[in-house]
Short mmCIF file of C-alpha atoms in Angstrom, two decimals:
data_model
loop_
_atom_site.label_atom_id
_atom_site.label_comp_id
_atom_site.label_asym_id
_atom_site.label_seq_id
_atom_site.Cartn_x
_atom_site.Cartn_y
_atom_site.Cartn_z
CA UNK D 1 78.65 26.50 -61.65
CA UNK D 2 78.94 24.83 -65.06
CA UNK D 3 75.48 26.13 -66.08
CA UNK D 4 76.36 29.74 -64.86
CA UNK D 5 79.76 29.58 -66.73
CA UNK D 6 77.99 28.39 -69.91
CA UNK D 7 75.45 31.19 -69.63
CA UNK D 8 78.22 33.78 -69.15
CA UNK D 9 79.97 32.39 -72.15
CA UNK D 10 76.84 32.62 -74.28
CA UNK D 11 76.26 36.22 -73.23
CA UNK D 12 79.88 37.15 -73.97
CA UNK D 13 79.52 35.44 -77.40
CA UNK D 14 76.30 37.40 -78.05
CA UNK D 15 77.96 40.73 -77.26
CA UNK D 16 80.98 39.73 -79.27
CA UNK D 17 78.70 38.88 -82.27
CA UNK D 18 77.25 42.35 -82.17
CA UNK D 19 80.58 44.11 -81.71
CA UNK D 20 83.03 42.09 -83.67
CA UNK D 21 81.81 38.56 -84.41
CA UNK D 22 81.97 35.65 -81.91
CA UNK D 23 85.21 33.62 -82.71
CA UNK D 24 88.87 34.14 -83.11
CA UNK D 25 89.85 37.68 -82.04
CA UNK D 26 92.58 37.67 -84.61
CA UNK D 27 89.79 37.76 -87.30
CA UNK D 28 88.14 40.81 -85.66
CA UNK D 29 87.07 43.24 -88.35
CA UNK D 30 88.26 46.87 -87.88
CA UNK D 31 87.14 50.12 -89.41
CA UNK D 32 90.34 50.05 -91.47
CA UNK D 33 89.58 46.65 -92.75
CA UNK D 34 86.18 47.81 -93.95
CA UNK D 35 87.71 50.94 -95.59
CA UNK D 36 90.19 48.65 -97.40
CA UNK D 37 87.28 46.40 -98.52
CA UNK D 38 85.08 49.51 -99.44
CA UNK D 39 82.23 48.37 -97.17
CA UNK D 40 80.45 49.85 -94.21
CA UNK D 41 78.36 48.57 -91.38
CA UNK D 42 75.15 50.46 -90.69
CA UNK D 43 73.32 50.13 -87.45
CA UNK D 44 69.59 49.08 -87.71
CA UNK D 45 67.62 49.90 -84.54
CA UNK D 46 65.37 46.97 -85.06
CA UNK D 47 64.94 44.02 -87.32
CA UNK D 48 62.88 44.49 -90.52
CA UNK D 49 59.94 42.36 -89.45
CA UNK D 50 57.89 43.62 -92.41
CA UNK D 51 57.59 41.99 -95.81
CA UNK D 52 60.48 42.97 -98.04
CA UNK D 53 58.12 43.03 -100.98
CA UNK D 54 57.89 46.85 -101.47
CA UNK D 55 54.17 46.68 -102.52
CA UNK D 56 53.36 45.02 -99.17
CA UNK D 57 55.69 47.03 -96.87
CA UNK D 58 54.05 48.97 -94.06
CA UNK D 59 57.03 49.88 -91.86
CA UNK D 60 58.80 53.12 -92.63
CA UNK D 61 62.05 51.65 -91.53
CA UNK D 62 61.74 48.84 -94.09
CA UNK D 63 61.05 51.42 -96.82
CA UNK D 64 63.95 53.47 -95.67
CA UNK D 65 66.60 50.75 -96.01
CA UNK D 66 65.11 49.13 -99.17
CA UNK D 67 65.02 52.47 -100.96
CA UNK D 68 68.47 51.34 -102.22
CA UNK D 69 67.06 48.25 -103.84
CA UNK D 70 64.01 49.39 -105.64
CA UNK D 71 63.07 52.01 -108.19
CA UNK D 72 60.01 53.12 -110.08
CA UNK D 73 59.55 54.55 -113.53
CA UNK D 74 60.64 57.85 -111.77
CA UNK D 75 62.49 58.35 -108.51
CA UNK D 76 62.76 61.22 -106.05
CA UNK D 77 65.81 63.47 -105.51
CA UNK D 78 67.05 65.08 -102.29
CA UNK D 79 65.62 68.47 -103.60
CA UNK D 80 62.18 66.99 -103.90
CA UNK D 81 62.21 66.59 -107.68
CA UNK D 82 61.32 63.57 -109.73
CA UNK D 83 63.79 62.23 -112.23
CA UNK D 84 63.68 59.30 -114.77
CA UNK D 85 64.73 55.88 -113.31
CA UNK D 86 63.35 52.70 -114.89
CA UNK D 87 61.96 54.89 -117.61
CA UNK D 88 64.58 56.68 -119.80
CA UNK D 89 62.07 59.33 -120.74
CA UNK D 90 58.39 60.12 -120.87
CA UNK D 91 55.99 62.26 -122.80
CA UNK D 92 52.66 63.77 -121.56
CA UNK D 93 49.93 64.65 -124.01
CA UNK D 94 48.55 68.20 -124.29
CA UNK D 95 45.23 67.19 -122.55
CA UNK D 96 47.60 65.70 -119.77
CA UNK D 97 45.72 62.36 -119.83
CA UNK D 98 48.22 60.24 -121.76
CA UNK D 99 51.64 59.34 -120.49
CA UNK D 100 54.06 57.48 -122.75
CA UNK D 101 57.12 55.98 -121.15
CA UNK D 102 60.12 54.59 -122.76
CA UNK D 103 61.93 51.85 -120.67
CA UNK D 104 65.73 52.25 -120.45
CA UNK D 105 67.69 50.34 -123.07
CA UNK D 106 69.60 47.49 -121.41
CA UNK D 107 68.21 47.93 -117.85
CA UNK D 108 68.08 44.67 -115.92
CA UNK D 109 66.65 43.51 -112.55
CA UNK D 110 69.21 42.21 -110.01
CA UNK D 111 68.47 38.66 -111.22
CA UNK D 112 69.71 39.49 -114.62
CA UNK D 113 66.35 39.55 -116.22
CA UNK D 114 65.69 42.41 -118.72
CA UNK D 115 63.15 45.01 -117.56
CA UNK D 116 60.12 45.33 -119.95
CA UNK D 117 57.08 47.47 -120.29
CA UNK D 118 55.12 44.38 -119.37
CA UNK D 119 56.85 44.26 -116.00
CA UNK D 120 55.85 47.88 -115.48
CA UNK D 121 52.22 47.19 -116.32
CA UNK D 122 52.15 44.19 -114.01
CA UNK D 123 53.80 46.09 -111.12
CA UNK D 124 51.24 49.01 -111.36
CA UNK D 125 48.25 46.77 -111.93
CA UNK D 126 49.25 44.88 -108.71
CA UNK D 127 48.70 48.07 -106.75
CA UNK D 128 45.53 49.31 -108.35
CA UNK D 129 42.61 49.88 -106.01
CA UNK D 130 39.40 47.91 -106.52
CA UNK D 131 37.06 49.33 -109.14
CA UNK D 132 34.33 49.02 -106.46
CA UNK D 133 35.61 51.06 -103.44
CA UNK D 134 33.58 48.73 -101.08
CA UNK D 135 35.18 45.46 -102.47
CA UNK D 136 38.25 43.88 -101.05
CA UNK D 137 41.60 44.14 -102.94
CA UNK D 138 42.78 41.24 -105.03
CA UNK D 139 45.66 40.54 -102.64
CA UNK D 140 44.86 41.57 -98.96
CA UNK D 141 48.63 41.87 -98.21
CA UNK D 142 49.08 44.57 -100.72
CA UNK D 143 47.92 48.04 -99.87
CA UNK D 144 46.27 49.39 -103.05
CA UNK D 145 47.40 52.87 -104.08
CA UNK D 146 44.12 54.71 -104.26
CA UNK D 147 45.66 57.53 -106.47
CA UNK D 148 46.24 55.00 -109.12
CA UNK D 149 42.45 54.72 -109.50
CA UNK D 150 42.75 57.58 -111.99
CA UNK D 151 44.19 55.21 -114.57
CA UNK D 152 41.67 54.31 -117.35
CA UNK D 153 43.94 51.82 -119.16
CA UNK D 154 47.49 50.75 -119.60
CA UNK D 155 49.17 49.15 -122.55
CA UNK D 156 52.56 47.75 -123.14
CA UNK D 157 52.88 48.68 -126.86
CA UNK D 158 56.16 46.70 -127.05
CA UNK D 159 58.86 45.68 -124.66
CA UNK D 160 60.07 49.26 -124.37
CA UNK D 161 56.97 51.40 -124.67
CA UNK D 162 54.35 51.80 -121.90
CA UNK D 163 51.23 54.02 -122.47
CA UNK D 164 49.01 55.02 -119.61
CA UNK D 165 45.80 56.76 -120.11
CA UNK D 166 44.03 58.61 -117.31
CA UNK D 167 40.37 59.21 -116.71
CA UNK D 168 41.26 62.77 -115.99
CA UNK D 169 44.27 64.99 -115.60
CA UNK D 170 46.17 64.67 -112.27
CA UNK D 171 49.00 66.96 -111.20
CA UNK D 172 50.20 64.29 -108.76
CA UNK D 173 50.02 61.10 -110.86
CA UNK D 174 53.71 61.22 -111.79
CA UNK D 175 54.75 61.12 -108.14
CA UNK D 176 53.01 57.80 -107.59
CA UNK D 177 55.01 56.21 -110.43
CA UNK D 178 57.93 56.05 -107.85
CA UNK D 179 56.14 52.73 -107.11
CA UNK D 180 58.72 49.92 -107.44
CA UNK D 181 58.95 48.12 -110.76
CA UNK D 182 59.35 44.38 -110.22
CA UNK D 183 59.79 41.34 -112.37
CA UNK D 184 56.36 39.87 -113.02
CA UNK D 185 57.28 36.22 -112.94
CA UNK D 186 59.35 36.41 -109.75
CA UNK D 187 57.62 35.01 -106.63
CA UNK D 188 60.17 35.48 -103.79
CA UNK D 189 59.91 39.27 -103.22
CA UNK D 190 58.70 38.74 -99.56
CA UNK D 191 62.03 37.17 -98.51
CA UNK D 192 64.59 37.61 -101.36
CA UNK D 193 63.69 40.98 -103.08
CA UNK D 194 64.76 41.76 -106.59
CA UNK D 195 64.65 45.32 -107.94
CA UNK D 196 66.71 47.62 -110.24
CA UNK D 197 68.40 49.94 -107.62
CA UNK D 198 72.03 50.66 -107.14
CA UNK D 199 72.32 47.99 -104.36
CA UNK D 200 71.03 44.49 -104.55
CA UNK D 201 69.80 42.21 -101.75
CA UNK D 202 72.23 39.39 -100.76
CA UNK D 203 71.13 37.80 -97.50
CA UNK D 204 69.40 38.26 -94.23
CA UNK D 205 69.92 36.72 -90.78
CA UNK D 206 66.85 37.56 -88.60
CA UNK D 207 67.86 39.67 -85.64
CA UNK D 208 71.37 39.81 -86.81
CA UNK D 209 71.98 41.48 -90.18
CA UNK D 210 70.88 42.25 -93.68
CA UNK D 211 73.48 42.44 -96.45
CA UNK D 212 73.37 44.52 -99.68
CA UNK D 213 75.97 44.58 -102.39
CA UNK D 214 76.75 46.99 -105.22
CA UNK D 215 74.67 46.35 -108.36
CA UNK D 216 77.54 46.05 -110.82
CA UNK D 217 75.03 46.26 -113.84
CA UNK D 218 73.19 49.40 -112.47
CA UNK D 219 71.99 51.66 -115.35
CA UNK D 220 73.01 54.96 -113.80
CA UNK D 221 75.81 56.32 -111.58
CA UNK D 222 76.91 53.22 -109.68
CA UNK D 223 77.04 52.98 -105.86
CA UNK D 224 80.44 53.88 -104.61
CA UNK D 225 80.50 51.29 -101.83
CA UNK D 226 80.88 47.59 -102.69
CA UNK D 227 78.88 46.25 -99.75
CA UNK D 228 76.55 47.57 -96.98
CA UNK D 229 75.75 45.41 -93.92
CA UNK D 230 72.90 46.47 -91.70
CA UNK D 231 73.52 45.25 -88.26
CA UNK D 232 70.48 44.80 -86.08
CA UNK D 233 71.21 46.49 -82.68
CA UNK D 234 68.01 47.09 -80.75
CA UNK D 235 69.49 47.94 -77.32
CA UNK D 236 70.64 51.67 -77.09
CA UNK D 237 73.51 50.83 -74.77
CA UNK D 238 74.70 48.14 -77.17
CA UNK D 239 74.43 50.60 -80.00
CA UNK D 240 76.70 53.08 -78.23
CA UNK D 241 79.20 50.30 -77.42
CA UNK D 242 79.20 49.26 -81.06
CA UNK D 243 80.12 52.74 -82.10
CA UNK D 244 82.83 52.94 -79.50
CA UNK D 245 84.23 49.56 -80.37
CA UNK D 246 84.42 50.46 -84.14
CA UNK D 247 81.82 47.84 -85.11
CA UNK D 248 79.51 50.48 -86.76
CA UNK D 249 80.30 53.16 -89.33
CA UNK D 250 76.96 54.86 -89.68
CA UNK D 251 74.08 55.17 -87.37
CA UNK D 252 70.92 57.30 -87.96
CA UNK D 253 68.01 58.32 -85.80
CA UNK D 254 70.15 59.06 -82.67
CA UNK D 255 68.83 61.02 -79.77
CA UNK D 256 70.64 64.16 -78.60
CA UNK D 257 71.90 62.24 -75.56
CA UNK D 258 73.35 59.59 -77.73
CA UNK D 259 74.97 62.28 -79.85
CA UNK D 260 76.61 63.83 -76.73
CA UNK D 261 78.17 60.43 -75.95
CA UNK D 262 79.64 59.68 -79.36
CA UNK D 263 83.30 58.65 -79.26
CA UNK D 264 85.89 60.56 -81.17
CA UNK D 265 86.24 59.60 -84.84
CA UNK D 266 82.61 60.45 -85.73
CA UNK D 267 80.92 63.51 -86.96
CA UNK D 268 77.16 64.22 -86.88
CA UNK D 269 75.01 64.85 -89.93
CA UNK D 270 71.57 66.53 -89.15
CA UNK D 271 68.38 66.18 -91.21
CA UNK D 272 64.76 65.67 -90.42
CA UNK D 273 62.94 62.37 -90.09
CA UNK D 274 60.03 63.69 -92.16
CA UNK D 275 57.58 62.15 -89.63
CA UNK D 276 54.49 63.61 -88.10
CA UNK D 277 55.00 62.60 -84.50
CA UNK D 278 51.70 62.89 -82.57
CA UNK D 279 49.43 61.38 -80.10
CA UNK D 280 46.94 59.88 -82.54
CA UNK D 281 43.32 59.67 -81.43
CA UNK D 282 40.74 57.08 -82.25
CA UNK D 283 37.65 59.11 -83.12
CA UNK D 284 35.47 55.99 -83.04
CA UNK D 285 35.64 55.57 -79.27
CA UNK D 286 34.33 57.57 -76.41
CA UNK D 287 35.29 60.16 -75.16
CA UNK D 288 37.50 60.89 -78.19
CA UNK D 289 34.51 61.38 -80.44
CA UNK D 290 33.82 64.67 -78.55
CA UNK D 291 35.93 67.64 -80.02
CA UNK D 292 36.03 69.25 -76.55
CA UNK D 293 37.91 66.30 -75.16
CA UNK D 294 40.31 66.33 -78.13
CA UNK D 295 40.85 70.15 -77.78
CA UNK D 296 41.59 69.74 -74.13
CA UNK D 297 44.24 67.18 -74.92
CA UNK D 298 45.83 69.62 -77.40
CA UNK D 299 45.71 72.40 -74.72
CA UNK D 300 47.24 70.17 -72.13
CA UNK D 301 50.50 69.70 -74.18
CA UNK D 302 53.57 71.80 -74.34
CA UNK D 303 55.29 70.74 -77.57
CA UNK D 304 58.56 72.48 -77.06
CA UNK D 305 58.87 70.95 -73.60
CA UNK D 306 58.50 67.54 -75.03
CA UNK D 307 61.08 68.27 -77.62
CA UNK D 308 63.43 69.59 -74.97
CA UNK D 309 62.88 66.66 -72.41
CA UNK D 310 62.54 63.75 -74.80
CA UNK D 311 64.75 64.90 -77.71
CA UNK D 312 67.27 67.23 -76.12
CA UNK D 313 65.80 70.21 -78.11
CA UNK D 314 66.18 68.65 -81.51
CA UNK D 315 63.20 68.68 -83.77
CA UNK D 316 60.52 71.12 -85.19
CA UNK D 317 57.22 71.67 -83.52
CA UNK D 318 54.26 71.17 -85.87
CA UNK D 319 50.53 71.67 -85.63
CA UNK D 320 49.01 69.49 -88.33
CA UNK D 321 49.67 66.46 -90.55
CA UNK D 322 52.08 68.22 -92.92
CA UNK D 323 55.75 68.47 -91.97
CA UNK D 324 58.08 71.40 -92.99
CA UNK D 325 59.86 69.52 -95.88
CA UNK D 326 56.54 69.86 -97.73
CA UNK D 327 57.23 73.58 -98.07
CA UNK D 328 54.38 74.61 -100.44
CA UNK D 329 51.81 72.83 -98.28
CA UNK D 330 53.27 73.48 -94.80
CA UNK D 331 51.39 76.20 -92.85
CA UNK D 332 53.57 77.26 -89.92
CA UNK D 333 50.66 79.31 -88.43
CA UNK D 334 49.05 76.05 -87.31
CA UNK D 335 52.03 75.10 -85.13
CA UNK D 336 50.75 77.26 -82.25
CA UNK D 337 47.03 76.96 -82.94
CA UNK D 338 46.80 75.33 -79.56
CA UNK D 339 49.06 76.62 -76.74
CA UNK D 340 49.22 75.07 -73.32
CA UNK D 341 46.38 76.35 -71.15
CA UNK D 342 45.68 74.01 -68.16
CA UNK D 343 42.67 75.86 -66.83
CA UNK D 344 40.97 76.10 -70.22
CA UNK D 345 41.65 72.42 -70.78
CA UNK D 346 40.09 71.44 -67.44
CA UNK D 347 37.13 73.62 -68.27
CA UNK D 348 36.64 71.93 -71.72
CA UNK D 349 36.80 68.49 -69.98
CA UNK D 350 34.16 69.61 -67.40
CA UNK D 351 31.95 70.90 -70.16
CA UNK D 352 32.23 67.49 -71.94
CA UNK D 353 31.10 65.82 -68.74
CA UNK D 354 34.47 65.00 -67.14
CA UNK D 355 34.89 67.52 -64.31
CA UNK D 356 36.96 65.02 -62.38
CA UNK D 357 39.15 64.10 -65.37
CA UNK D 358 39.39 60.82 -67.22
CA UNK D 359 41.73 57.96 -68.00
CA UNK D 360 43.02 57.11 -71.46
CA UNK D 361 45.22 54.29 -72.76
CA UNK D 362 47.98 54.98 -75.19
CA UNK D 363 49.35 52.07 -77.18
CA UNK D 364 53.07 52.50 -77.98
CA UNK D 365 55.62 50.40 -79.89
CA UNK D 366 57.90 49.28 -77.06
CA UNK D 367 60.99 48.98 -79.18
CA UNK D 368 60.79 52.59 -80.52
CA UNK D 369 62.45 54.69 -77.91
CA UNK D 370 61.38 58.01 -79.51
CA UNK D 371 57.71 57.05 -79.04
CA UNK D 372 57.87 55.57 -75.54
CA UNK D 373 59.86 58.74 -74.28
CA UNK D 374 57.21 61.02 -75.96
CA UNK D 375 54.49 59.10 -74.28
CA UNK D 376 56.11 59.47 -70.80
CA UNK D 377 56.38 63.18 -71.10
CA UNK D 378 52.80 63.39 -72.47
CA UNK D 379 51.56 61.46 -69.50
CA UNK D 380 53.22 63.90 -67.19
CA UNK D 381 51.90 66.95 -68.88
CA UNK D 382 48.31 65.61 -69.33
CA UNK D 383 48.08 64.67 -65.62
CA UNK D 384 48.03 68.30 -64.84
CA UNK D 385 44.71 68.68 -66.69
CA UNK D 386 43.20 65.63 -65.00
CA UNK D 387 43.91 63.14 -67.66
CA UNK D 388 45.59 59.88 -66.62
CA UNK D 389 47.47 58.54 -69.67
CA UNK D 390 48.12 54.85 -69.12
CA UNK D 391 51.03 53.64 -71.34
CA UNK D 392 50.60 50.22 -72.82
CA UNK D 393 53.92 49.15 -74.54
CA UNK D 394 53.37 46.48 -77.29
CA UNK D 395 55.71 44.82 -79.77
CA UNK D 396 55.79 46.43 -83.23
CA UNK D 397 54.17 43.47 -84.99
CA UNK D 398 51.25 43.79 -82.36
CA UNK D 399 51.05 47.44 -82.91
CA UNK D 400 50.68 46.87 -86.66
CA UNK D 401 48.10 44.22 -86.38
CA UNK D 402 45.94 45.58 -83.50
CA UNK D 403 46.47 49.34 -83.65
CA UNK D 404 47.06 50.11 -87.27
CA UNK D 405 45.18 47.40 -89.13
CA UNK D 406 42.64 46.46 -86.46
CA UNK D 407 42.12 50.06 -85.07
CA UNK D 408 41.70 48.60 -81.68
CA UNK D 409 43.11 51.45 -79.50
CA UNK D 410 42.15 54.66 -77.79
CA UNK D 411 45.30 56.73 -78.41
CA UNK D 412 48.71 55.83 -79.76
CA UNK D 413 52.07 57.69 -80.05
CA UNK D 414 53.84 57.07 -83.35
CA UNK D 415 55.37 59.02 -86.32
CA UNK D 416 53.52 58.94 -89.70
CA UNK D 417 55.48 59.41 -92.82
CA UNK D 418 54.69 60.02 -96.52
CA UNK D 419 55.29 57.19 -98.95
CA UNK D 420 55.99 59.68 -101.71
CA UNK D 421 56.46 63.34 -102.11
CA UNK D 422 52.95 64.53 -102.27
CA UNK D 423 50.61 66.16 -99.73
CA UNK D 424 48.04 63.63 -100.68
CA UNK D 425 50.36 60.86 -99.14
CA UNK D 426 49.94 62.57 -95.81
CA UNK D 427 46.38 63.84 -95.91
CA UNK D 428 44.36 61.25 -97.79
CA UNK D 429 44.82 58.90 -94.88
CA UNK D 430 42.21 60.89 -92.94
CA UNK D 431 39.46 60.68 -95.68
CA UNK D 432 36.56 58.88 -93.92
CA UNK D 433 36.46 55.79 -96.33
CA UNK D 434 40.27 55.48 -96.88
CA UNK D 435 41.63 52.17 -95.94
CA UNK D 436 44.57 53.66 -94.02
CA UNK D 437 42.45 56.01 -91.95
CA UNK D 438 43.42 54.26 -88.76
CA UNK D 439 42.08 57.00 -86.49
CA UNK D 440 38.62 56.73 -87.97
CA UNK D 441 38.42 60.45 -88.77
CA UNK D 442 35.03 61.21 -90.14
CA UNK D 443 34.51 64.82 -91.32
CA UNK D 444 32.25 65.68 -94.25
CA UNK D 445 33.97 69.01 -94.85
CA UNK D 446 37.36 67.27 -95.04
CA UNK D 447 36.06 64.65 -97.41
CA UNK D 448 34.69 67.38 -99.67
CA UNK D 449 37.94 69.22 -99.66
CA UNK D 450 39.70 66.09 -100.78
CA UNK D 451 37.08 65.53 -103.55
CA UNK D 452 37.68 69.15 -104.79
CA UNK D 453 41.42 68.54 -104.78
CA UNK D 454 40.99 65.63 -107.12
CA UNK D 455 38.65 67.56 -109.34
CA UNK D 456 40.97 70.37 -110.08
CA UNK D 457 44.15 70.39 -112.20
CA UNK D 458 45.22 73.79 -111.08
CA UNK D 459 48.30 73.53 -108.93
CA UNK D 460 47.64 76.79 -107.04
CA UNK D 461 44.05 75.60 -106.17
CA UNK D 462 45.26 72.20 -105.13
CA UNK D 463 47.80 73.74 -102.84
CA UNK D 464 45.21 75.99 -101.32
CA UNK D 465 42.74 73.00 -100.79
CA UNK D 466 45.42 70.85 -99.28
CA UNK D 467 46.25 73.67 -96.82
CA UNK D 468 42.53 73.79 -95.93
CA UNK D 469 42.59 70.08 -95.23
CA UNK D 470 45.54 70.52 -92.92
CA UNK D 471 43.73 73.43 -91.18
CA UNK D 472 40.58 71.24 -90.88
CA UNK D 473 42.53 68.54 -88.96
CA UNK D 474 44.04 71.25 -86.58
CA UNK D 475 40.76 73.06 -85.98
CA UNK D 476 39.02 69.76 -85.18
CA UNK D 477 41.87 68.54 -83.00
CA UNK D 478 42.06 65.34 -85.04
CA UNK D 479 45.27 64.48 -83.20
CA UNK D 480 47.59 65.97 -80.70
CA UNK D 481 50.45 67.07 -83.03
CA UNK D 482 53.85 67.47 -81.54
CA UNK D 483 56.87 67.51 -83.97
CA UNK D 484 58.77 66.51 -86.92
CA UNK D 485 61.70 64.52 -85.53
CA UNK D 486 65.22 65.53 -86.12
CA UNK D 487 67.35 62.90 -87.80
CA UNK D 488 70.76 62.83 -86.13
CA UNK D 489 73.20 60.60 -87.93
CA UNK D 490 76.63 59.57 -86.68
CA UNK D 491 79.00 59.06 -89.50
CA UNK D 492 82.55 57.70 -89.10
CA UNK D 493 85.19 60.33 -90.03
CA UNK D 494 86.49 59.65 -93.55
CA UNK D 495 82.93 58.76 -94.90
CA UNK D 496 81.10 61.36 -96.84
CA UNK D 497 78.22 61.65 -99.30
CA UNK D 498 75.13 61.34 -96.92
CA UNK D 499 72.11 62.85 -98.41
CA UNK D 500 68.65 63.63 -96.74
CA UNK D 501 65.33 63.50 -98.66
CA UNK D 502 61.91 65.07 -98.07
CA UNK D 503 60.67 61.52 -97.51
CA UNK D 504 61.73 58.84 -95.08
CA UNK D 505 64.57 57.10 -96.91
CA UNK D 506 68.25 56.38 -96.50
CA UNK D 507 70.20 56.77 -99.74
CA UNK D 508 73.57 55.10 -99.46
CA UNK D 509 74.48 55.12 -103.16
CA UNK D 510 76.61 58.25 -102.79
CA UNK D 511 78.29 57.40 -99.47
CA UNK D 512 81.94 56.81 -99.94
CA UNK D 513 85.37 56.94 -98.29
CA UNK D 514 87.36 60.15 -98.82
CA UNK D 515 90.49 59.59 -100.79
#
């Protein structure tokens, strides 16, 4: 009995910790307490198990939250523009090959160290791709930014002036300078990150919380909140209890069902997740190396039905690896390139040598409900064309190591985002020799289109070529494209200032309590 009582006490304490802190109930924090202290609690659906070093980060969730901590020479706006950040201004030469940046006067890192042009050079050099494409990067934990390979040389003329010379003009180069500028002599970025953003990192308790505080020395418009606490709440039921109890003030990425169960005192903000949610196919394994099999899978899926069943009708159906927020590159005609046709799908499978159907495994991050539920509906639909989709849930770390890095999978359900606001960020990942080409797509025409994109400086021609790349993926059934997920955010009444971006970030700098 004593053991059982102790277990119940520990469970109660754990729940109390999530909802209000385990301890003296008289010290329970309320929404009014947080409003008076000008702080908020934000729900985090999983712990940030990625490196907090922005040059090593893989997880979209980590980038989303740490957007508030880091900045590049320039940074994105909610409208999809780029504005100066660490750089106060910049000039581009007439031949568009020389960029001269002036570092902001008085700007400092969160540790009080002044930001210099030398820090910018070090930060960019850290992410340069190897000169030899076949050689390994200097630091295997850092994903090299291939687009930075266009740089011929960089020079810190003095502490405030950075000159970057390109091998050739690039319309997209500036967008890659959203790359975080870090202090070159600081060695704790993995666990105690330091940037220049409106919030600064304070502390982290694994599986419990991450704390950010207002950067009092921010160069620009300061954050309006004094503190943000990200509470790790991985269980959906516990999440709802936390909202109902008053423990959480803001929670993004909710499902339609969760929205319908929100307590009074909250309103819903709706944006998009800017994710290409799809059944991704490994082209290096049989039978997925056969276009007929891939096309059959595409024809076996009813996208809108998936959206209705798994997401309560929220979301936008898509047909390729560009989502709608990339307006100039998005081709809506690809959305219905494949429509559900069970008989034609069965015929394609028979033609490919599978008249009795086949079995495929799909690896799904078990802690990401949006992907597990998508996989379940996919399995039901594909069964009707004779495809048995065996769902293999794995932990996120395993998915990263085995599926993404190791490419050891047949199919996987996941959402792919863009690290910056360029079509290149979404489409280069399928170039045959690109390090992040986790589906092993190998198409000579696609590679040539990408080469032509990089060879032209004409914006209209680049746009046309990128659209052709997107069409190539669709026509060759590179993946089974489903949707751009809706981002439903519960916000406590009295809080305002939420802003959505065309990339996967959460900007909390403008969030504030209404007076």
